[in-house]
PDB file of C-alpha atoms in Angstrom:
ATOM      1  CA  UNK A 102      27.549 -10.584  26.761  1.00 76.00           C
ATOM      2  CA  UNK A 103      29.075 -14.042  26.440  1.00 90.00           C
ATOM      3  CA  UNK A 104      27.471 -16.604  28.800  1.00 91.00           C
ATOM      4  CA  UNK A 105      30.870 -17.863  29.998  1.00 93.00           C
ATOM      5  CA  UNK A 106      31.930 -14.326  30.859  1.00 94.00           C
ATOM      6  CA  UNK A 107      28.673 -13.735  32.745  1.00 93.00           C
ATOM      7  CA  UNK A 108      29.218 -16.954  34.703  1.00 95.00           C
ATOM      8  CA  UNK A 109      32.751 -15.879  35.607  1.00 95.00           C
ATOM      9  CA  UNK A 110      31.490 -12.445  36.680  1.00 96.00           C
ATOM     10  CA  UNK A 111      28.799 -14.019  38.869  1.00 95.00           C
ATOM     11  CA  UNK A 112      31.364 -16.366  40.454  1.00 96.00           C
ATOM     12  CA  UNK A 113      33.812 -13.521  41.114  1.00 95.00           C
ATOM     13  CA  UNK A 114      31.029 -11.367  42.576  1.00 95.00           C
ATOM     14  CA  UNK A 115      29.789 -14.152  44.876  1.00 96.00           C
ATOM     15  CA  UNK A 116      33.290 -15.042  46.099  1.00 95.00           C
ATOM     16  CA  UNK A 117      34.250 -11.379  46.545  1.00 95.00           C
ATOM     17  CA  UNK A 118      31.094 -10.444  48.471  1.00 94.00           C
ATOM     18  CA  UNK A 119      31.434 -13.516  50.675  1.00 92.00           C
ATOM     19  CA  UNK A 120      35.110 -12.798  51.341  1.00 92.00           C
ATOM     20  CA  UNK A 121      34.340  -9.153  52.125  1.00 90.00           C
ATOM     21  CA  UNK A 122      31.599 -10.143  54.569  1.00 88.00           C
ATOM     22  CA  UNK A 123      33.861 -12.665  56.254  1.00 84.00           C
ATOM     23  CA  UNK A 124      36.876 -10.340  56.410  1.00 84.00           C
ATOM     24  CA  UNK A 125      34.718  -7.544  57.850  1.00 86.00           C
ATOM     25  CA  UNK A 126      33.398  -9.773  60.640  1.00 85.00           C
ATOM     26  CA  UNK A 127      36.232 -11.921  61.966  1.00 83.00           C
ATOM     27  CA  UNK A 128      35.423 -14.184  64.928  1.00 86.00           C
ATOM     28  CA  UNK A 129      38.056 -12.790  67.344  1.00 86.00           C
ATOM     29  CA  UNK A 130      38.458 -13.322  71.075  1.00 92.00           C
ATOM     30  CA  UNK A 131      34.739 -13.034  71.775  1.00 93.00           C
ATOM     31  CA  UNK A 132      33.993 -16.089  69.633  1.00 95.00           C
ATOM     32  CA  UNK A 133      36.928 -18.006  71.104  1.00 94.00           C
ATOM     33  CA  UNK A 134      35.498 -17.459  74.599  1.00 96.00           C
ATOM     34  CA  UNK A 135      32.143 -19.062  73.749  1.00 97.00           C
ATOM     35  CA  UNK A 136      31.270 -22.610  74.679  1.00 97.00           C
ATOM     36  CA  UNK A 137      30.992 -24.625  71.482  1.00 97.00           C
ATOM     37  CA  UNK A 138      29.727 -28.140  70.750  1.00 97.00           C
ATOM     38  CA  UNK A 139      32.092 -31.048  70.152  1.00 97.00           C
ATOM     39  CA  UNK A 140      31.293 -30.951  66.425  1.00 97.00           C
ATOM     40  CA  UNK A 141      32.500 -27.368  65.975  1.00 96.00           C
ATOM     41  CA  UNK A 142      34.920 -27.554  63.022  1.00 96.00           C
ATOM     42  CA  UNK A 143      38.409 -26.039  63.174  1.00 94.00           C
ATOM     43  CA  UNK A 144      38.555 -22.414  62.091  1.00 91.00           C
ATOM     44  CA  UNK A 145      40.739 -23.077  59.050  1.00 93.00           C
ATOM     45  CA  UNK A 146      37.979 -25.092  57.340  1.00 95.00           C
ATOM     46  CA  UNK A 147      35.557 -22.200  56.862  1.00 93.00           C
ATOM     47  CA  UNK A 148      37.419 -20.197  54.183  1.00 92.00           C
ATOM     48  CA  UNK A 149      37.955 -23.094  51.750  1.00 95.00           C
ATOM     49  CA  UNK A 150      34.432 -24.470  52.260  1.00 96.00           C
ATOM     50  CA  UNK A 151      32.824 -21.076  51.718  1.00 96.00           C
ATOM     51  CA  UNK A 152      35.005 -20.386  48.680  1.00 96.00           C
ATOM     52  CA  UNK A 153      33.799 -23.585  47.022  1.00 97.00           C
ATOM     53  CA  UNK A 154      30.204 -22.833  48.018  1.00 98.00           C
ATOM     54  CA  UNK A 155      30.377 -19.293  46.624  1.00 97.00           C
ATOM     55  CA  UNK A 156      31.678 -20.669  43.315  1.00 97.00           C
ATOM     56  CA  UNK A 157      28.732 -23.091  43.198  1.00 98.00           C
ATOM     57  CA  UNK A 158      26.329 -20.279  44.128  1.00 98.00           C
ATOM     58  CA  UNK A 159      27.738 -18.108  41.319  1.00 97.00           C
ATOM     59  CA  UNK A 160      27.281 -20.904  38.780  1.00 97.00           C
ATOM     60  CA  UNK A 161      23.721 -21.498  40.045  1.00 98.00           C
ATOM     61  CA  UNK A 162      22.980 -17.802  39.593  1.00 97.00           C
ATOM     62  CA  UNK A 163      24.279 -17.939  36.027  1.00 96.00           C
ATOM     63  CA  UNK A 164      22.192 -21.029  35.319  1.00 95.00           C
ATOM     64  CA  UNK A 165      19.098 -19.296  36.681  1.00 97.00           C
ATOM     65  CA  UNK A 166      19.847 -15.974  34.980  1.00 96.00           C
ATOM     66  CA  UNK A 167      19.522 -17.534  31.539  1.00 93.00           C
ATOM     67  CA  UNK A 168      16.319 -19.476  32.264  1.00 91.00           C
ATOM     68  CA  UNK A 169      12.925 -18.385  31.022  1.00 89.00           C
ATOM     69  CA  UNK A 170      10.382 -17.540  33.730  1.00 89.00           C
ATOM     70  CA  UNK A 171      13.176 -17.026  36.233  1.00 95.00           C
ATOM     71  CA  UNK A 172      11.668 -14.112  38.181  1.00 95.00           C
ATOM     72  CA  UNK A 173      10.526 -16.062  41.248  1.00 96.00           C
ATOM     73  CA  UNK A 174      13.807 -17.956  41.456  1.00 97.00           C
ATOM     74  CA  UNK A 175      15.859 -14.778  41.088  1.00 97.00           C
ATOM     75  CA  UNK A 176      13.867 -13.235  43.949  1.00 97.00           C
ATOM     76  CA  UNK A 177      14.568 -16.319  46.089  1.00 98.00           C
ATOM     77  CA  UNK A 178      18.220 -16.082  45.089  1.00 98.00           C
ATOM     78  CA  UNK A 179      18.341 -12.421  46.132  1.00 97.00           C
ATOM     79  CA  UNK A 180      16.680 -13.184  49.470  1.00 98.00           C
ATOM     80  CA  UNK A 181      19.135 -15.948  50.311  1.00 98.00           C
ATOM     81  CA  UNK A 182      22.054 -13.761  49.189  1.00 97.00           C
ATOM     82  CA  UNK A 183      20.957 -10.888  51.432  1.00 97.00           C
ATOM     83  CA  UNK A 184      20.467 -13.207  54.409  1.00 97.00           C
ATOM     84  CA  UNK A 185      23.820 -14.867  53.728  1.00 97.00           C
ATOM     85  CA  UNK A 186      25.552 -11.484  53.785  1.00 95.00           C
ATOM     86  CA  UNK A 187      23.706 -10.478  56.980  1.00 95.00           C
ATOM     87  CA  UNK A 188      24.666 -13.531  59.025  1.00 96.00           C
ATOM     88  CA  UNK A 189      28.329 -12.697  59.719  1.00 95.00           C
ATOM     89  CA  UNK A 190      27.605  -9.114  60.835  1.00 95.00           C
ATOM     90  CA  UNK A 191      24.729 -10.376  63.007  1.00 96.00           C
ATOM     91  CA  UNK A 192      26.635 -13.227  64.637  1.00 96.00           C
ATOM     92  CA  UNK A 193      30.230 -11.955  64.726  1.00 95.00           C
ATOM     93  CA  UNK A 194      29.904  -8.203  64.171  1.00 94.00           C
ATOM     94  CA  UNK A 195      27.185  -7.690  66.774  1.00 95.00           C
ATOM     95  CA  UNK A 196      28.447 -10.661  68.811  1.00 96.00           C
ATOM     96  CA  UNK A 197      24.953 -12.085  68.932  1.00 97.00           C
ATOM     97  CA  UNK A 198      24.429 -15.813  68.405  1.00 98.00           C
ATOM     98  CA  UNK A 199      20.691 -15.249  68.935  1.00 98.00           C
ATOM     99  CA  UNK A 200      20.529 -12.681  66.134  1.00 98.00           C
ATOM    100  CA  UNK A 201      22.652 -15.029  64.018  1.00 98.00           C
ATOM    101  CA  UNK A 202      20.032 -17.722  64.568  1.00 98.00           C
ATOM    102  CA  UNK A 203      17.263 -15.282  63.621  1.00 98.00           C
ATOM    103  CA  UNK A 204      19.087 -14.733  60.304  1.00 98.00           C
ATOM    104  CA  UNK A 205      20.287 -18.270  59.558  1.00 98.00           C
ATOM    105  CA  UNK A 206      16.924 -20.035  59.924  1.00 98.00           C
ATOM    106  CA  UNK A 207      15.242 -17.991  57.160  1.00 98.00           C
ATOM    107  CA  UNK A 208      18.491 -18.287  55.173  1.00 98.00           C
ATOM    108  CA  UNK A 209      18.187 -22.069  55.262  1.00 98.00           C
ATOM    109  CA  UNK A 210      14.497 -21.866  54.359  1.00 98.00           C
ATOM    110  CA  UNK A 211      15.234 -19.571  51.402  1.00 98.00           C
ATOM    111  CA  UNK A 212      17.956 -21.930  50.134  1.00 98.00           C
ATOM    112  CA  UNK A 213      15.556 -24.874  50.332  1.00 98.00           C
ATOM    113  CA  UNK A 214      12.852 -22.836  48.576  1.00 98.00           C
ATOM    114  CA  UNK A 215      15.316 -21.984  45.798  1.00 98.00           C
ATOM    115  CA  UNK A 216      16.137 -25.681  45.371  1.00 98.00           C
ATOM    116  CA  UNK A 217      12.442 -26.611  45.315  1.00 98.00           C
ATOM    117  CA  UNK A 218      11.567 -23.812  42.871  1.00 97.00           C
ATOM    118  CA  UNK A 219      14.461 -24.770  40.586  1.00 97.00           C
ATOM    119  CA  UNK A 220      13.935 -28.533  40.677  1.00 97.00           C
ATOM    120  CA  UNK A 221      11.661 -28.697  37.617  1.00 94.00           C
ATOM    121  CA  UNK A 222      12.936 -25.603  35.801  1.00 94.00           C
ATOM    122  CA  UNK A 223      16.693 -26.106  36.136  1.00 96.00           C
ATOM    123  CA  UNK A 224      17.827 -29.237  37.942  1.00 97.00           C
ATOM    124  CA  UNK A 225      21.491 -28.219  37.613  1.00 97.00           C
ATOM    125  CA  UNK A 226      20.891 -24.954  39.491  1.00 97.00           C
ATOM    126  CA  UNK A 227      19.004 -26.905  42.153  1.00 98.00           C
ATOM    127  CA  UNK A 228      21.818 -29.451  42.582  1.00 98.00           C
ATOM    128  CA  UNK A 229      24.417 -26.669  42.752  1.00 98.00           C
ATOM    129  CA  UNK A 230      22.600 -25.397  45.854  1.00 98.00           C
ATOM    130  CA  UNK A 231      22.478 -28.780  47.635  1.00 98.00           C
ATOM    131  CA  UNK A 232      26.002 -28.559  49.177  1.00 98.00           C
ATOM    132  CA  UNK A 233      25.155 -25.006  50.258  1.00 98.00           C
ATOM    133  CA  UNK A 234      21.934 -26.216  51.893  1.00 98.00           C
ATOM    134  CA  UNK A 235      23.797 -29.004  53.694  1.00 98.00           C
ATOM    135  CA  UNK A 236      26.480 -26.639  54.981  1.00 98.00           C
ATOM    136  CA  UNK A 237      23.948 -24.030  56.123  1.00 98.00           C
ATOM    137  CA  UNK A 238      21.886 -26.768  57.815  1.00 98.00           C
ATOM    138  CA  UNK A 239      25.054 -27.779  59.682  1.00 98.00           C
ATOM    139  CA  UNK A 240      25.802 -24.120  60.460  1.00 98.00           C
ATOM    140  CA  UNK A 241      22.241 -23.686  61.761  1.00 98.00           C
ATOM    141  CA  UNK A 242      22.739 -26.617  64.134  1.00 98.00           C
ATOM    142  CA  UNK A 243      26.078 -25.165  65.206  1.00 98.00           C
ATOM    143  CA  UNK A 244      24.543 -21.700  65.717  1.00 98.00           C
ATOM    144  CA  UNK A 245      21.657 -23.174  67.745  1.00 98.00           C
ATOM    145  CA  UNK A 246      24.082 -25.208  69.860  1.00 98.00           C
ATOM    146  CA  UNK A 247      26.123 -22.095  70.638  1.00 98.00           C
ATOM    147  CA  UNK A 248      22.961 -20.229  71.653  1.00 98.00           C
ATOM    148  CA  UNK A 249      21.937 -23.083  73.968  1.00 98.00           C
ATOM    149  CA  UNK A 250      25.421 -23.497  75.471  1.00 98.00           C
ATOM    150  CA  UNK A 251      26.047 -19.822  76.247  1.00 97.00           C
TER     151      UNK A 251
END
């Protein structure tokens, strides 16, 4: 299959799975009632930020897919993807900031491990994950703050 087509399929899959997870676990009144830190971003920012991140994640997957000796990095990718998809149901679906924190900390670690494992093999894939790591680090701080404030 053409590499460009594979990249597009990976991007579409990442965006679609992320959108499905988000749409299936909307914040709702419960989330609105929580005490949140002063740095909590407005709700409208999440969809565009995550859309961009999922595009970058899809491109990083394509980059990694075509690398030689990519097994370890594909496993790390799969781990972070599973944890990413589990966070919204844990936090919003089960209305549990504590469970969200239990998911997001290993998510952040797996993203950082993917970056580290990709740094020598495919620097582009590593850099594509940097905005994702920064956003999830911010989200981890936000999640922790919500746990501590409620």
